[in-house]
mmCIF file of C-alpha atoms in Angstrom:
data_model
loop_
_atom_site.group_PDB
_atom_site.id
_atom_site.type_symbol
_atom_site.label_atom_id
_atom_site.label_comp_id
_atom_site.label_asym_id
_atom_site.label_seq_id
_atom_site.Cartn_x
_atom_site.Cartn_y
_atom_site.Cartn_z
ATOM 1 C CA MET A 1 132.814 40.072 156.130
ATOM 2 C CA ILE A 2 133.346 37.290 158.617
ATOM 3 C CA LEU A 3 134.133 34.010 156.952
ATOM 4 C CA PRO A 4 133.371 30.651 158.473
ATOM 5 C CA LEU A 5 136.454 28.501 158.984
ATOM 6 C CA GLY A 6 135.546 26.125 156.156
ATOM 7 C CA SER A 7 135.439 28.865 153.524
ATOM 8 C CA ALA A 8 138.969 30.208 154.007
ATOM 9 C CA ALA A 9 140.048 28.761 150.653
ATOM 10 C CA ASP A 10 137.976 31.244 148.673
ATOM 11 C CA ALA A 11 138.595 34.195 151.001
ATOM 12 C CA TRP A 12 140.893 36.029 148.596
ATOM 13 C CA ASP A 13 138.343 35.880 145.783
ATOM 14 C CA ARG A 14 135.722 37.253 148.155
ATOM 15 C CA VAL A 15 137.969 40.132 149.263
ATOM 16 C CA ARG A 16 138.922 41.038 145.677
ATOM 17 C CA GLY A 17 135.439 40.727 144.276
ATOM 18 C CA ALA A 18 133.363 42.135 147.133
ATOM 19 C CA SER A 19 130.637 44.439 145.907
ATOM 20 C CA ALA A 20 131.200 47.250 148.421
ATOM 21 C CA PRO A 21 132.909 50.220 146.773
ATOM 22 C CA GLY A 22 135.004 51.110 149.802
ATOM 23 C CA PRO A 23 138.508 50.061 150.709
ATOM 24 C CA VAL A 24 139.658 46.929 152.450
ATOM 25 C CA LEU A 25 140.408 47.982 156.022
ATOM 26 C CA VAL A 26 143.504 46.225 157.326
ATOM 27 C CA PHE A 27 144.165 46.430 161.058
ATOM 28 C CA CYS A 28 147.629 45.248 162.042
ATOM 29 C CA ALA A 29 148.915 44.617 165.562
ATOM 30 C CA ALA A 30 151.893 46.872 166.116
ATOM 31 C CA PRO A 31 154.767 46.658 166.941
ATOM 32 C CA ASP A 32 154.574 42.884 166.376
ATOM 33 C CA PRO A 33 157.242 42.052 163.720
ATOM 34 C CA ASP A 34 155.312 39.025 162.412
ATOM 35 C CA ALA A 35 152.157 41.106 161.972
ATOM 36 C CA LEU A 36 154.078 43.856 160.180
ATOM 37 C CA ALA A 37 155.666 41.321 157.820
ATOM 38 C CA ALA A 38 152.269 39.771 157.103
ATOM 39 C CA ALA A 39 150.781 43.232 156.503
ATOM 40 C CA ARG A 40 153.530 44.041 154.033
ATOM 41 C CA THR A 41 152.849 40.824 152.111
ATOM 42 C CA LEU A 42 149.086 41.349 152.197
ATOM 43 C CA THR A 43 149.283 44.949 150.997
ATOM 44 C CA ALA A 44 151.586 43.902 148.152
ATOM 45 C CA LEU A 45 148.957 41.357 147.065
ATOM 46 C CA LEU A 46 146.191 43.944 147.323
ATOM 47 C CA ARG A 47 148.213 46.435 145.245
ATOM 48 C CA ALA A 48 148.962 43.760 142.633
ATOM 49 C CA ASP A 49 145.227 43.087 142.259
ATOM 50 C CA LEU A 50 144.439 46.833 142.234
ATOM 51 C CA VAL A 51 142.324 46.587 145.382
ATOM 52 C CA ARG A 52 142.006 49.813 147.347
ATOM 53 C CA TYR A 53 143.014 49.388 150.997
ATOM 54 C CA GLU A 54 143.837 51.304 154.157
ATOM 55 C CA LEU A 55 146.402 49.988 156.637
ATOM 56 C CA HIS A 56 145.891 50.923 160.291
ATOM 57 C CA PRO A 57 148.408 49.798 162.929
ATOM 58 C CA VAL A 58 146.788 49.243 166.327
ATOM 59 C CA ALA A 59 148.290 48.453 169.715
ATOM 60 C CA GLY A 60 145.621 46.625 171.654
ATOM 61 C CA TYR A 61 141.910 45.982 171.600
ATOM 62 C CA ALA A 62 140.977 49.496 172.728
ATOM 63 C CA GLN A 63 142.834 51.045 169.785
ATOM 64 C CA LEU A 64 141.284 48.521 167.412
ATOM 65 C CA ARG A 65 137.781 49.399 168.608
ATOM 66 C CA THR A 66 138.473 53.149 168.478
ATOM 67 C CA ALA A 67 139.997 53.000 164.986
ATOM 68 C CA PHE A 68 137.131 50.851 163.685
ATOM 69 C CA ASP A 69 134.474 53.119 165.213
ATOM 70 C CA THR A 70 136.166 56.245 163.854
ATOM 71 C CA LEU A 71 136.397 54.837 160.334
ATOM 72 C CA VAL A 72 133.057 53.056 160.043
ATOM 73 C CA ARG A 73 130.828 55.081 162.353
ATOM 74 C CA GLY A 74 132.613 58.449 162.474
ATOM 75 C CA ASP A 75 131.856 61.818 160.882
ATOM 76 C CA ALA A 76 132.823 60.589 157.399
ATOM 77 C CA PRO A 77 131.943 56.887 157.580
ATOM 78 C CA VAL A 78 133.592 54.390 155.262
ATOM 79 C CA VAL A 79 131.698 51.414 153.849
ATOM 80 C CA PRO A 80 134.498 48.851 153.791
ATOM 81 C CA ARG A 81 134.780 46.175 151.144
ATOM 82 C CA ALA A 82 136.208 43.924 153.868
ATOM 83 C CA VAL A 83 137.893 44.216 157.257
ATOM 84 C CA LEU A 84 141.049 42.172 157.820
ATOM 85 C CA CYS A 85 142.750 41.893 161.201
ATOM 86 C CA ILE A 86 146.341 40.694 161.422
ATOM 87 C CA ASN A 87 147.413 39.326 164.818
ATOM 88 C CA CYS A 88 144.608 41.068 166.673
ATOM 89 C CA GLY A 89 141.660 39.211 168.020
ATOM 90 C CA ALA A 90 142.708 35.623 168.587
ATOM 91 C CA ARG A 91 141.622 35.752 172.222
ATOM 92 C CA VAL A 92 138.443 37.806 171.886
ATOM 93 C CA ASP A 93 135.187 37.762 169.966
ATOM 94 C CA LEU A 94 135.798 40.423 167.318
ATOM 95 C CA VAL A 95 132.115 40.545 166.379
ATOM 96 C CA ALA A 96 131.246 41.616 169.927
ATOM 97 C CA LEU A 97 134.312 43.853 170.329
ATOM 98 C CA LEU A 98 133.546 45.815 167.157
ATOM 99 C CA GLY A 99 129.804 45.843 167.774
ATOM 100 C CA LEU A 100 128.950 44.135 164.492
ATOM 101 C CA ASP A 101 125.455 42.933 163.677
ATOM 102 C CA LEU A 102 125.714 39.863 161.487
ATOM 103 C CA GLY A 103 122.065 38.917 161.806
#
């Protein structure tokens, strides 16, 4: 799910309570120490709320796109509850990069 900037306050409730049965996909920029620390905190929160997740370190936009395509459009596709990106995508349009159709 892509959240508009104004709805960031209720983002956690939306991630925890999303209706999709799949895991939360967490993509983390590696080897960025700040991203790894944030991923550790986020995964601890997800575990505490018993939310299933998968953590995928990525090094660059090409790896992010490949990992996303493999997981969501691959041979055994996953229907994610949510997709969270940590320190990847501030300079690009992630909707276009990942080929998402939000219409």
